[in-house]
Amino acid sequence: MSLLDYFRASKPKSAAIAKERLQILVAHERTERNRPSYLPQLQKELLEVIRKYVHVDQEAISVKFEQDENQETLELNIVLPDFQQEEKRVNI
Amino acid sequence: MARIIVVTSGKGGVGKTTTSAAIAMGLAKKGHKTAVIDFDVGLRNLDLIMGCERRVVYDFINVINGEASINQALIRDKNCNQLYILPASQTRDKDALTLEGVGRVLEELAKEFKYIVCDSPAGIEKGANLALYFADDAFVVTNPEVSSVRDSDRMLGILASKSRRAERNEEPVREYLLLTRYDPNRVKSGEMLGLDDVQDILSLQLLGIIPESKSVLTASNAGIPVILDEKSEAGLAYQDVVARYLGEDRPHRFIDDKKGFFRKLFGGRL
Ligand SMILES: Nc1ncnc2c1ncn2[C@@H]1O[C@H](COP(=O)(O)OP(=O)(O)O)[C@@H](O)[C@H]1O
Ligand SMILES: [Mg+2]
């Protein structure tokens, strides 16, 4: 390795790190903002319906929205209270 | 038909005002009657960059409030009689801008001007939102740097959802990339995001790359838009931007590093 190469090889390629971090972050933020605006309301109403039948906490329910080129998935995750330990998942 | 251009970025200090002044001057020099509006209420600066700060009598808010007519507030540029500046108010806050008021002023300007350039403030608050709301075209000013690229992407989201064109389901705002403060040597050495890196993320139509250049400061010191400096690389790059925007096909320049002997020896660290 020549002296010249030594100088070149030892250079930190911080731009490559920057790009990778940006790609991940921007992709994440784009899905966040494409998220339908009805999600919080949906979550609230679902919780009300479920509470008619089982007693669950506010945190026991989560609504997740995911999107790729050909489909949008709405994942509803409800954790039922102690006596029914298992977790039930409903995919809409 | 007038075209409304917003110069936007999200992040501050990336070169929006420098760009607004340059492209407004460039369009006017090409013979198009152009107005450039400072939307940065409370922090006006465009007047300084355009060198007309001592001729400000009335401002944008005065016009919105009916305290002055648009013709009383517009300042004709000293270098080009096709160019007019509408300064921001220095004393009020951004809440003085209203959607209805801004719309009214733009509508009146559109009767007389071919291009209306809106210099957006930083941020994503009222001033920035109003600057882009009525836009037909958006010049997204981005520096090759993580926070600027992220903020630019954020502005693209706002343009796509909160602009008048988006709300009315019309043809979307045309978005163009202006990569500014670009340092080809630092890109070459891997310390700065390059054009391709930025485009892999934003993928916008590229209007131009403005190199980091000392002449920008010199121009702002003198109050003369840098585009009038024929010896400046940044000025020439802005001339290209205007020509491309008007439909000319020009190759991009000032994107390759300068290969000096010492730069070669030290791998671009100088
Ligand atoms: N291409 C450039 N080369 C060197 N300095 C620049 C360049 N573009 C802008 N600047 C400097 O960056 C600073 C911020 O520019 P400005 O246009 O006021 O940004 P913004 O309006 O986005 O806040 C100013 O000091 C300006 O002189
Ligand atoms: Mg500014």
mmCIF file of C-alpha atoms and ligand atoms in Angstrom:
data_model
loop_
_atom_site.group_PDB
_atom_site.id
_atom_site.type_symbol
_atom_site.label_atom_id
_atom_site.label_comp_id
_atom_site.label_asym_id
_atom_site.label_seq_id
_atom_site.Cartn_x
_atom_site.Cartn_y
_atom_site.Cartn_z
ATOM 1 C CA MET A 1 0.000 0.000 0.000
ATOM 2 C CA SER A 2 1.453 3.338 -1.011
ATOM 3 C CA LEU A 3 1.560 6.306 1.283
ATOM 4 C CA LEU A 4 -1.115 7.884 -0.840
ATOM 5 C CA ASP A 5 -3.436 4.933 -0.369
ATOM 6 C CA TYR A 6 -2.811 5.034 3.335
ATOM 7 C CA PHE A 7 -4.139 8.547 3.565
ATOM 8 C CA ARG A 8 -7.142 7.651 1.478
ATOM 9 C CA ALA A 9 -8.050 4.460 3.266
ATOM 10 C CA SER A 10 -7.861 6.011 6.702
ATOM 11 C CA LYS A 11 -10.457 8.608 5.873
ATOM 12 C CA PRO A 12 -13.708 8.156 7.738
ATOM 13 C CA LYS A 13 -16.575 7.797 5.304
ATOM 14 C CA SER A 14 -19.009 9.620 7.481
ATOM 15 C CA ALA A 15 -21.208 10.513 4.507
ATOM 16 C CA ALA A 16 -21.998 6.828 4.010
ATOM 17 C CA ILE A 17 -23.106 6.550 7.617
ATOM 18 C CA ALA A 18 -25.176 9.706 7.223
ATOM 19 C CA LYS A 19 -26.903 8.318 4.172
ATOM 20 C CA GLU A 20 -27.769 5.033 5.819
ATOM 21 C CA ARG A 21 -29.184 6.736 8.897
ATOM 22 C CA LEU A 22 -31.213 9.082 6.740
ATOM 23 C CA GLN A 23 -32.654 6.313 4.589
ATOM 24 C CA ILE A 24 -33.958 4.473 7.633
ATOM 25 C CA LEU A 25 -35.293 7.579 9.329
ATOM 26 C CA VAL A 26 -36.972 9.082 6.278
ATOM 27 C CA ALA A 27 -38.662 5.793 5.382
ATOM 28 C CA HIS A 28 -40.011 5.589 8.922
ATOM 29 C CA GLU A 29 -41.242 9.181 8.925
ATOM 30 C CA ARG A 30 -42.956 8.721 5.591
ATOM 31 C CA THR A 31 -45.036 5.806 6.863
ATOM 32 C CA GLU A 32 -45.854 7.815 9.976
ATOM 33 C CA ARG A 33 -47.265 10.677 7.983
ATOM 34 C CA ASN A 34 -49.161 8.413 5.594
ATOM 35 C CA ARG A 35 -50.913 6.917 8.552
ATOM 36 C CA PRO A 36 -54.656 7.494 8.297
ATOM 37 C CA SER A 37 -55.884 10.292 10.536
ATOM 38 C CA TYR A 38 -58.759 8.210 11.880
ATOM 39 C CA LEU A 39 -56.450 5.891 13.860
ATOM 40 C CA PRO A 40 -56.718 7.578 17.287
ATOM 41 C CA GLN A 41 -60.511 7.799 17.007
ATOM 42 C CA LEU A 42 -60.707 4.170 15.880
ATOM 43 C CA GLN A 43 -58.591 3.133 18.825
ATOM 44 C CA LYS A 44 -60.829 5.039 21.220
ATOM 45 C CA GLU A 45 -64.062 3.604 19.869
ATOM 46 C CA LEU A 46 -62.731 0.071 19.759
ATOM 47 C CA LEU A 47 -61.706 0.384 23.347
ATOM 48 C CA GLU A 48 -65.211 1.466 24.281
ATOM 49 C CA VAL A 49 -66.758 -1.520 22.534
ATOM 50 C CA ILE A 50 -64.349 -3.983 24.095
ATOM 51 C CA ARG A 51 -64.947 -2.511 27.519
ATOM 52 C CA LYS A 52 -68.597 -3.438 27.271
ATOM 53 C CA TYR A 53 -67.535 -7.054 27.500
ATOM 54 C CA VAL A 54 -64.152 -7.213 29.213
ATOM 55 C CA HIS A 55 -62.415 -4.868 31.524
ATOM 56 C CA VAL A 56 -59.217 -3.735 29.841
ATOM 57 C CA ASP A 57 -56.885 -0.768 30.358
ATOM 58 C CA GLN A 58 -56.200 2.026 27.939
ATOM 59 C CA GLU A 59 -52.753 0.531 27.268
ATOM 60 C CA ALA A 60 -54.139 -2.921 26.634
ATOM 61 C CA ILE A 61 -55.034 -2.052 23.090
ATOM 62 C CA SER A 62 -52.742 -0.958 20.294
ATOM 63 C CA VAL A 63 -53.517 -0.163 16.708
ATOM 64 C CA LYS A 64 -50.665 -0.407 14.228
ATOM 65 C CA PHE A 65 -50.768 0.707 10.656
ATOM 66 C CA GLU A 66 -48.302 -0.563 8.096
ATOM 67 C CA GLN A 67 -47.954 0.056 4.431
ATOM 68 C CA ASP A 68 -45.943 -1.338 1.556
ATOM 69 C CA GLU A 69 -46.321 -1.129 -2.216
ATOM 70 C CA ASN A 70 -49.273 -3.458 -2.555
ATOM 71 C CA GLN A 71 -51.062 -3.543 0.773
ATOM 72 C CA GLU A 72 -51.983 -1.671 3.869
ATOM 73 C CA THR A 73 -52.268 -3.602 7.108
ATOM 74 C CA LEU A 74 -54.105 -2.525 10.175
ATOM 75 C CA GLU A 75 -53.024 -4.577 13.139
ATOM 76 C CA LEU A 76 -55.132 -4.562 16.245
ATOM 77 C CA ASN A 77 -53.577 -5.966 19.359
ATOM 78 C CA ILE A 78 -55.622 -6.490 22.520
ATOM 79 C CA VAL A 79 -54.200 -7.880 25.715
ATOM 80 C CA LEU A 80 -56.947 -9.451 27.760
ATOM 81 C CA PRO A 81 -56.758 -9.402 31.557
ATOM 82 C CA ASP A 82 -55.051 -11.986 33.781
ATOM 83 C CA PHE A 83 -57.490 -14.879 33.879
ATOM 84 C CA GLN A 84 -57.152 -15.219 30.131
ATOM 85 C CA GLN A 85 -53.399 -15.016 29.897
ATOM 86 C CA GLU A 86 -53.053 -15.423 26.175
ATOM 87 C CA GLU A 87 -52.926 -12.537 23.801
ATOM 88 C CA LYS A 88 -55.482 -12.327 21.069
ATOM 89 C CA ARG A 89 -54.750 -10.777 17.747
ATOM 90 C CA VAL A 90 -57.193 -9.561 15.235
ATOM 91 C CA ASN A 91 -56.045 -8.535 11.800
ATOM 92 C CA ILE A 92 -58.331 -6.359 9.779
ATOM 93 C CA MET B 1 -50.903 33.407 -15.838
ATOM 94 C CA ALA B 2 -48.671 34.198 -12.906
ATOM 95 C CA ARG B 3 -46.721 31.392 -11.304
ATOM 96 C CA ILE B 4 -46.161 31.350 -7.596
ATOM 97 C CA ILE B 5 -42.861 29.866 -6.493
ATOM 98 C CA VAL B 6 -42.134 29.036 -2.872
ATOM 99 C CA VAL B 7 -38.543 28.746 -1.718
ATOM 100 C CA THR B 8 -38.736 26.405 1.242
ATOM 101 C CA SER B 9 -36.618 24.055 3.355
ATOM 102 C CA GLY B 10 -37.882 23.515 6.865
ATOM 103 C CA LYS B 11 -34.410 24.052 8.270
ATOM 104 C CA GLY B 12 -33.015 27.546 8.740
ATOM 105 C CA GLY B 13 -29.784 28.913 7.347
ATOM 106 C CA VAL B 14 -29.652 26.656 4.319
ATOM 107 C CA GLY B 15 -29.858 29.442 1.730
ATOM 108 C CA LYS B 16 -33.544 30.188 1.131
ATOM 109 C CA THR B 17 -33.205 33.951 1.199
ATOM 110 C CA THR B 18 -30.012 33.847 -0.867
ATOM 111 C CA THR B 19 -31.857 31.663 -3.362
ATOM 112 C CA SER B 20 -35.034 33.760 -3.402
ATOM 113 C CA ALA B 21 -33.043 36.902 -4.135
ATOM 114 C CA ALA B 22 -30.987 35.182 -6.822
ATOM 115 C CA ILE B 23 -33.783 33.509 -8.726
ATOM 116 C CA ALA B 24 -36.100 36.515 -8.501
ATOM 117 C CA MET B 25 -33.327 38.638 -9.995
ATOM 118 C CA GLY B 26 -32.567 35.967 -12.592
ATOM 119 C CA LEU B 27 -36.181 35.726 -13.739
ATOM 120 C CA ALA B 28 -36.514 39.511 -13.869
ATOM 121 C CA LYS B 29 -33.271 39.847 -15.832
ATOM 122 C CA LYS B 30 -34.720 37.455 -18.381
ATOM 123 C CA GLY B 31 -37.489 39.994 -18.892
ATOM 124 C CA HIS B 32 -40.197 38.484 -16.714
ATOM 125 C CA LYS B 33 -41.907 40.848 -14.351
ATOM 126 C CA THR B 34 -41.207 39.358 -10.945
ATOM 127 C CA ALA B 35 -42.128 40.093 -7.344
ATOM 128 C CA VAL B 36 -40.303 38.598 -4.405
ATOM 129 C CA ILE B 37 -42.038 38.480 -1.021
ATOM 130 C CA ASP B 38 -40.419 38.078 2.377
ATOM 131 C CA PHE B 39 -42.631 35.833 4.528
ATOM 132 C CA ASP B 40 -40.272 35.921 7.493
ATOM 133 C CA VAL B 41 -42.381 38.219 9.656
ATOM 134 C CA GLY B 42 -40.424 39.621 12.562
ATOM 135 C CA LEU B 43 -37.079 38.625 11.043
ATOM 136 C CA ARG B 44 -36.979 40.342 7.711
ATOM 137 C CA ASN B 45 -33.755 39.908 5.773
ATOM 138 C CA LEU B 46 -34.596 39.828 2.136
ATOM 139 C CA ASP B 47 -34.458 43.630 2.032
ATOM 140 C CA LEU B 48 -30.805 43.474 3.117
ATOM 141 C CA ILE B 49 -29.864 40.792 0.615
ATOM 142 C CA MET B 50 -31.569 42.805 -2.134
ATOM 143 C CA GLY B 51 -29.957 46.028 -0.903
ATOM 144 C CA CYS B 52 -33.188 47.971 -0.462
ATOM 145 C CA GLU B 53 -33.392 48.109 3.337
ATOM 146 C CA ARG B 54 -33.326 51.893 3.409
ATOM 147 C CA ARG B 55 -36.235 52.204 1.048
ATOM 148 C CA VAL B 56 -38.700 50.157 3.105
ATOM 149 C CA VAL B 57 -41.719 52.281 4.019
ATOM 150 C CA TYR B 58 -44.630 49.865 4.095
ATOM 151 C CA ASP B 59 -44.577 46.102 4.390
ATOM 152 C CA PHE B 60 -46.551 42.950 3.631
ATOM 153 C CA ILE B 61 -48.623 43.197 6.844
ATOM 154 C CA ASN B 62 -49.506 46.844 6.126
ATOM 155 C CA VAL B 63 -50.912 45.707 2.791
ATOM 156 C CA ILE B 64 -52.810 42.801 4.335
ATOM 157 C CA ASN B 65 -54.336 45.150 6.919
ATOM 158 C CA GLY B 66 -55.258 47.733 4.317
ATOM 159 C CA GLU B 67 -52.875 50.335 5.792
ATOM 160 C CA ALA B 68 -51.075 50.689 2.471
ATOM 161 C CA SER B 69 -51.770 49.759 -1.113
ATOM 162 C CA ILE B 70 -49.723 47.091 -2.766
ATOM 163 C CA ASN B 71 -48.099 49.684 -5.020
ATOM 164 C CA GLN B 72 -47.081 51.769 -2.033
ATOM 165 C CA ALA B 73 -45.393 48.790 -0.421
ATOM 166 C CA LEU B 74 -43.616 47.304 -3.432
ATOM 167 C CA ILE B 75 -40.017 48.456 -3.825
ATOM 168 C CA ARG B 76 -38.610 48.544 -7.320
ATOM 169 C CA ASP B 77 -35.176 46.967 -7.494
ATOM 170 C CA LYS B 78 -32.293 49.323 -8.185
ATOM 171 C CA ASN B 79 -30.595 46.961 -10.643
ATOM 172 C CA CYS B 80 -33.558 45.717 -12.600
ATOM 173 C CA ASN B 81 -36.807 47.495 -13.324
ATOM 174 C CA GLN B 82 -38.692 44.242 -13.835
ATOM 175 C CA LEU B 83 -38.137 43.252 -10.206
ATOM 176 C CA TYR B 84 -40.104 44.339 -7.129
ATOM 177 C CA ILE B 85 -39.637 43.473 -3.474
ATOM 178 C CA LEU B 86 -42.366 43.193 -0.862
ATOM 179 C CA PRO B 87 -40.650 43.310 2.540
ATOM 180 C CA ALA B 88 -41.801 41.536 5.680
ATOM 181 C CA SER B 89 -42.851 43.425 8.764
ATOM 182 C CA GLN B 90 -40.085 43.720 11.302
ATOM 183 C CA THR B 91 -42.287 44.701 14.236
ATOM 184 C CA ARG B 92 -45.165 42.265 14.265
ATOM 185 C CA ASP B 93 -45.374 38.566 14.826
ATOM 186 C CA LYS B 94 -46.258 35.843 12.406
ATOM 187 C CA ASP B 95 -49.878 35.751 13.543
ATOM 188 C CA ALA B 96 -50.419 38.967 11.635
ATOM 189 C CA LEU B 97 -50.337 36.847 8.477
ATOM 190 C CA THR B 98 -53.703 35.365 7.620
ATOM 191 C CA LEU B 99 -54.639 32.896 4.940
ATOM 192 C CA GLU B 100 -57.275 35.216 3.592
ATOM 193 C CA GLY B 101 -54.951 38.221 3.632
ATOM 194 C CA VAL B 102 -52.059 36.449 1.949
ATOM 195 C CA GLY B 103 -54.430 35.048 -0.652
ATOM 196 C CA ARG B 104 -55.774 38.499 -1.402
ATOM 197 C CA VAL B 105 -52.311 40.036 -1.847
ATOM 198 C CA LEU B 106 -51.125 37.189 -4.072
ATOM 199 C CA GLU B 107 -54.219 37.450 -6.188
ATOM 200 C CA GLU B 108 -53.620 41.135 -6.731
ATOM 201 C CA LEU B 109 -49.949 40.595 -7.559
ATOM 202 C CA ALA B 110 -50.863 37.835 -9.986
ATOM 203 C CA LYS B 111 -52.656 40.377 -12.166
ATOM 204 C CA GLU B 112 -49.425 42.232 -12.831
ATOM 205 C CA PHE B 113 -46.568 39.828 -12.339
ATOM 206 C CA LYS B 114 -45.376 36.785 -14.228
ATOM 207 C CA TYR B 115 -43.548 35.243 -11.284
ATOM 208 C CA ILE B 116 -44.123 35.669 -7.577
ATOM 209 C CA VAL B 117 -41.310 34.281 -5.438
ATOM 210 C CA CYS B 118 -42.178 33.560 -1.802
ATOM 211 C CA ASP B 119 -39.183 33.458 0.545
ATOM 212 C CA SER B 120 -40.311 31.136 3.328
ATOM 213 C CA PRO B 121 -39.197 31.410 6.935
ATOM 214 C CA ALA B 122 -37.695 28.334 8.591
ATOM 215 C CA GLY B 123 -39.852 25.958 10.566
ATOM 216 C CA ILE B 124 -43.241 24.431 9.914
ATOM 217 C CA GLU B 125 -45.378 27.048 11.555
ATOM 218 C CA LYS B 126 -47.763 29.625 10.212
ATOM 219 C CA GLY B 127 -45.347 31.718 8.156
ATOM 220 C CA ALA B 128 -43.859 28.687 6.430
ATOM 221 C CA ASN B 129 -47.248 27.108 5.831
ATOM 222 C CA LEU B 130 -48.674 30.288 4.339
ATOM 223 C CA ALA B 131 -45.617 30.790 2.140
ATOM 224 C CA LEU B 132 -46.195 27.410 0.515
ATOM 225 C CA TYR B 133 -49.987 27.262 0.613
ATOM 226 C CA PHE B 134 -50.629 29.064 -2.673
ATOM 227 C CA ALA B 135 -47.562 27.753 -4.514
ATOM 228 C CA ASP B 136 -47.524 26.319 -8.007
ATOM 229 C CA ASP B 137 -43.854 25.409 -7.809
ATOM 230 C CA ALA B 138 -41.632 24.643 -4.839
ATOM 231 C CA PHE B 139 -37.885 25.102 -4.795
ATOM 232 C CA VAL B 140 -36.750 22.840 -1.993
ATOM 233 C CA VAL B 141 -33.448 24.234 -0.773
ATOM 234 C CA THR B 142 -31.366 21.497 0.785
ATOM 235 C CA ASN B 143 -27.844 21.312 2.159
ATOM 236 C CA PRO B 144 -25.949 18.012 1.861
ATOM 237 C CA GLU B 145 -26.326 17.337 5.542
ATOM 238 C CA VAL B 146 -28.587 14.997 7.573
ATOM 239 C CA SER B 147 -30.910 17.436 9.298
ATOM 240 C CA SER B 148 -31.473 19.483 6.167
ATOM 241 C CA VAL B 149 -32.369 16.420 4.067
ATOM 242 C CA ARG B 150 -34.744 15.204 6.740
ATOM 243 C CA ASP B 151 -36.442 18.599 6.997
ATOM 244 C CA SER B 152 -36.741 18.818 3.224
ATOM 245 C CA ASP B 153 -38.543 15.512 3.175
ATOM 246 C CA ARG B 154 -40.849 16.819 5.858
ATOM 247 C CA MET B 155 -41.639 19.876 3.726
ATOM 248 C CA LEU B 156 -42.422 17.582 0.786
ATOM 249 C CA GLY B 157 -44.997 15.885 2.979
ATOM 250 C CA ILE B 158 -46.554 19.232 3.836
ATOM 251 C CA LEU B 159 -46.584 20.338 0.192
ATOM 252 C CA ALA B 160 -48.344 17.104 -0.722
ATOM 253 C CA SER B 161 -51.007 17.420 1.942
ATOM 254 C CA LYS B 162 -51.435 21.011 3.092
ATOM 255 C CA SER B 163 -50.985 23.164 -0.009
ATOM 256 C CA ARG B 164 -53.959 24.657 -1.776
ATOM 257 C CA ARG B 165 -53.331 22.414 -4.767
ATOM 258 C CA ALA B 166 -53.408 19.355 -2.500
ATOM 259 C CA GLU B 167 -56.546 20.500 -0.680
ATOM 260 C CA ARG B 168 -58.336 21.139 -3.942
ATOM 261 C CA ASN B 169 -57.156 17.919 -5.509
ATOM 262 C CA GLU B 170 -55.525 19.829 -8.336
ATOM 263 C CA GLU B 171 -52.319 18.956 -10.145
ATOM 264 C CA PRO B 172 -49.729 18.768 -7.342
ATOM 265 C CA VAL B 173 -47.185 21.475 -6.622
ATOM 266 C CA ARG B 174 -44.135 20.931 -8.832
ATOM 267 C CA GLU B 175 -41.228 20.182 -6.555
ATOM 268 C CA TYR B 176 -37.656 20.937 -7.505
ATOM 269 C CA LEU B 177 -34.427 20.283 -5.663
ATOM 270 C CA LEU B 178 -31.809 22.947 -5.166
ATOM 271 C CA LEU B 179 -28.774 21.516 -3.460
ATOM 272 C CA THR B 180 -26.854 24.405 -1.965
ATOM 273 C CA ARG B 181 -23.612 24.964 -0.065
ATOM 274 C CA TYR B 182 -22.209 21.969 -1.886
ATOM 275 C CA ASP B 183 -18.527 21.258 -1.456
ATOM 276 C CA PRO B 184 -17.342 18.819 -4.148
ATOM 277 C CA ASN B 185 -14.044 18.214 -2.405
ATOM 278 C CA ARG B 186 -15.689 17.118 0.797
ATOM 279 C CA VAL B 187 -18.103 14.951 -1.162
ATOM 280 C CA LYS B 188 -15.166 13.333 -2.930
ATOM 281 C CA SER B 189 -13.469 12.564 0.349
ATOM 282 C CA GLY B 190 -16.617 11.013 1.794
ATOM 283 C CA GLU B 191 -17.274 13.618 4.458
ATOM 284 C CA MET B 192 -20.308 15.173 2.817
ATOM 285 C CA LEU B 193 -23.407 13.642 1.268
ATOM 286 C CA GLY B 194 -23.172 13.799 -2.496
ATOM 287 C CA LEU B 195 -25.841 14.610 -5.057
ATOM 288 C CA ASP B 196 -26.581 10.913 -5.614
ATOM 289 C CA ASP B 197 -26.943 10.244 -1.900
ATOM 290 C CA VAL B 198 -29.428 13.076 -1.503
ATOM 291 C CA GLN B 199 -31.319 12.061 -4.624
ATOM 292 C CA ASP B 200 -31.532 8.429 -3.451
ATOM 293 C CA ILE B 201 -33.592 9.784 -0.594
ATOM 294 C CA LEU B 202 -35.517 12.737 -2.023
ATOM 295 C CA SER B 203 -35.663 11.835 -5.764
ATOM 296 C CA LEU B 204 -36.750 15.239 -6.971
ATOM 297 C CA GLN B 205 -36.215 17.014 -10.242
ATOM 298 C CA LEU B 206 -32.843 18.702 -9.838
ATOM 299 C CA LEU B 207 -32.790 22.396 -10.722
ATOM 300 C CA GLY B 208 -29.218 22.953 -9.707
ATOM 301 C CA ILE B 209 -26.318 22.548 -7.353
ATOM 302 C CA ILE B 210 -24.991 25.726 -5.795
ATOM 303 C CA PRO B 211 -21.437 25.342 -4.565
ATOM 304 C CA GLU B 212 -20.298 26.681 -1.213
ATOM 305 C CA SER B 213 -18.799 29.965 -2.274
ATOM 306 C CA LYS B 214 -17.224 32.979 -0.621
ATOM 307 C CA SER B 215 -18.905 35.258 -3.112
ATOM 308 C CA VAL B 216 -22.270 34.639 -1.421
ATOM 309 C CA LEU B 217 -21.103 36.509 1.664
ATOM 310 C CA THR B 218 -19.534 39.247 -0.425
ATOM 311 C CA ALA B 219 -22.799 39.657 -2.307
ATOM 312 C CA SER B 220 -24.848 39.869 0.869
ATOM 313 C CA ASN B 221 -22.388 42.371 2.339
ATOM 314 C CA ALA B 222 -22.996 44.587 -0.665
ATOM 315 C CA GLY B 223 -26.731 43.953 -0.939
ATOM 316 C CA ILE B 224 -26.500 42.682 -4.502
ATOM 317 C CA PRO B 225 -27.949 39.235 -5.292
ATOM 318 C CA VAL B 226 -25.075 36.850 -6.036
ATOM 319 C CA ILE B 227 -26.541 35.956 -9.425
ATOM 320 C CA LEU B 228 -25.321 39.331 -10.687
ATOM 321 C CA ASP B 229 -21.731 38.369 -9.884
ATOM 322 C CA GLU B 230 -20.513 36.928 -13.177
ATOM 323 C CA LYS B 231 -17.266 35.794 -11.628
ATOM 324 C CA SER B 232 -18.878 33.763 -8.900
ATOM 325 C CA GLU B 233 -19.465 30.036 -9.295
ATOM 326 C CA ALA B 234 -22.528 30.327 -7.075
ATOM 327 C CA GLY B 235 -23.798 33.179 -9.240
ATOM 328 C CA LEU B 236 -23.299 31.189 -12.434
ATOM 329 C CA ALA B 237 -24.935 28.153 -10.857
ATOM 330 C CA TYR B 238 -27.979 30.298 -10.006
ATOM 331 C CA GLN B 239 -28.072 31.537 -13.606
ATOM 332 C CA ASP B 240 -28.242 27.919 -14.705
ATOM 333 C CA VAL B 241 -31.039 27.260 -12.222
ATOM 334 C CA VAL B 242 -33.149 30.053 -13.684
ATOM 335 C CA ALA B 243 -32.466 28.909 -17.247
ATOM 336 C CA ARG B 244 -33.400 25.309 -16.394
ATOM 337 C CA TYR B 245 -36.552 26.426 -14.635
ATOM 338 C CA LEU B 246 -37.501 28.320 -17.792
ATOM 339 C CA GLY B 247 -37.042 25.141 -19.801
ATOM 340 C CA GLU B 248 -33.453 25.297 -21.025
ATOM 341 C CA ASP B 249 -31.384 22.157 -20.895
ATOM 342 C CA ARG B 250 -28.041 22.947 -19.302
ATOM 343 C CA PRO B 251 -25.433 20.516 -18.003
ATOM 344 C CA HIS B 252 -24.753 20.667 -14.280
ATOM 345 C CA ARG B 253 -21.420 22.189 -13.328
ATOM 346 C CA PHE B 254 -19.351 22.881 -10.212
ATOM 347 C CA ILE B 255 -20.012 19.372 -8.954
ATOM 348 C CA ASP B 256 -16.569 17.955 -9.585
ATOM 349 C CA ASP B 257 -13.758 18.458 -7.171
ATOM 350 C CA LYS B 258 -10.837 20.651 -8.002
ATOM 351 C CA LYS B 259 -7.893 18.330 -8.374
ATOM 352 C CA GLY B 260 -5.021 20.426 -7.120
ATOM 353 C CA PHE B 261 -1.673 18.779 -6.590
ATOM 354 C CA PHE B 262 -1.882 19.020 -2.807
ATOM 355 C CA ARG B 263 -5.462 17.841 -2.765
ATOM 356 C CA LYS B 264 -4.408 14.753 -4.704
ATOM 357 C CA LEU B 265 -1.536 14.094 -2.408
ATOM 358 C CA PHE B 266 -3.646 14.331 0.721
ATOM 359 C CA GLY B 267 -6.715 12.718 -0.739
ATOM 360 C CA GLY B 268 -8.829 15.841 -0.672
ATOM 361 C CA ARG B 269 -8.236 16.795 2.916
ATOM 362 C CA LEU B 270 -7.208 20.341 2.253
HETATM 363 N N1 LIG C 1 -23.767 28.772 -1.622
HETATM 364 C C1 LIG C 1 -23.380 29.373 -0.475
HETATM 365 N N2 LIG C 1 -22.064 29.492 -0.178
HETATM 366 C C2 LIG C 1 -21.679 30.076 0.981
HETATM 367 N N3 LIG C 1 -22.499 30.600 1.886
HETATM 368 C C3 LIG C 1 -23.829 30.517 1.644
HETATM 369 C C4 LIG C 1 -24.342 29.895 0.462
HETATM 370 N N4 LIG C 1 -25.688 29.986 0.515
HETATM 371 C C5 LIG C 1 -26.004 30.606 1.650
HETATM 372 N N5 LIG C 1 -24.894 30.948 2.346
HETATM 373 C C6 LIG C 1 -24.825 31.643 3.655
HETATM 374 O O1 LIG C 1 -25.606 30.915 4.586
HETATM 375 C C7 LIG C 1 -26.246 31.788 5.487
HETATM 376 C C8 LIG C 1 -27.739 31.528 5.464
HETATM 377 O O2 LIG C 1 -28.276 31.849 4.201
HETATM 378 P P1 LIG C 1 -29.767 32.362 4.007
HETATM 379 O O3 LIG C 1 -29.999 32.532 2.552
HETATM 380 O O4 LIG C 1 -30.032 33.534 4.875
HETATM 381 O O5 LIG C 1 -30.546 31.088 4.556
HETATM 382 P P2 LIG C 1 -32.067 30.928 5.015
HETATM 383 O O6 LIG C 1 -32.858 31.999 4.342
HETATM 384 O O7 LIG C 1 -32.431 29.539 4.552
HETATM 385 O O8 LIG C 1 -32.095 31.020 6.487
HETATM 386 C C9 LIG C 1 -25.892 33.211 5.064
HETATM 387 O O9 LIG C 1 -24.853 33.656 5.865
HETATM 388 C C10 LIG C 1 -25.439 33.037 3.625
HETATM 389 O O10 LIG C 1 -24.492 34.009 3.274
HETATM 390 MG MG MG C 2 -34.268 33.464 5.172
#
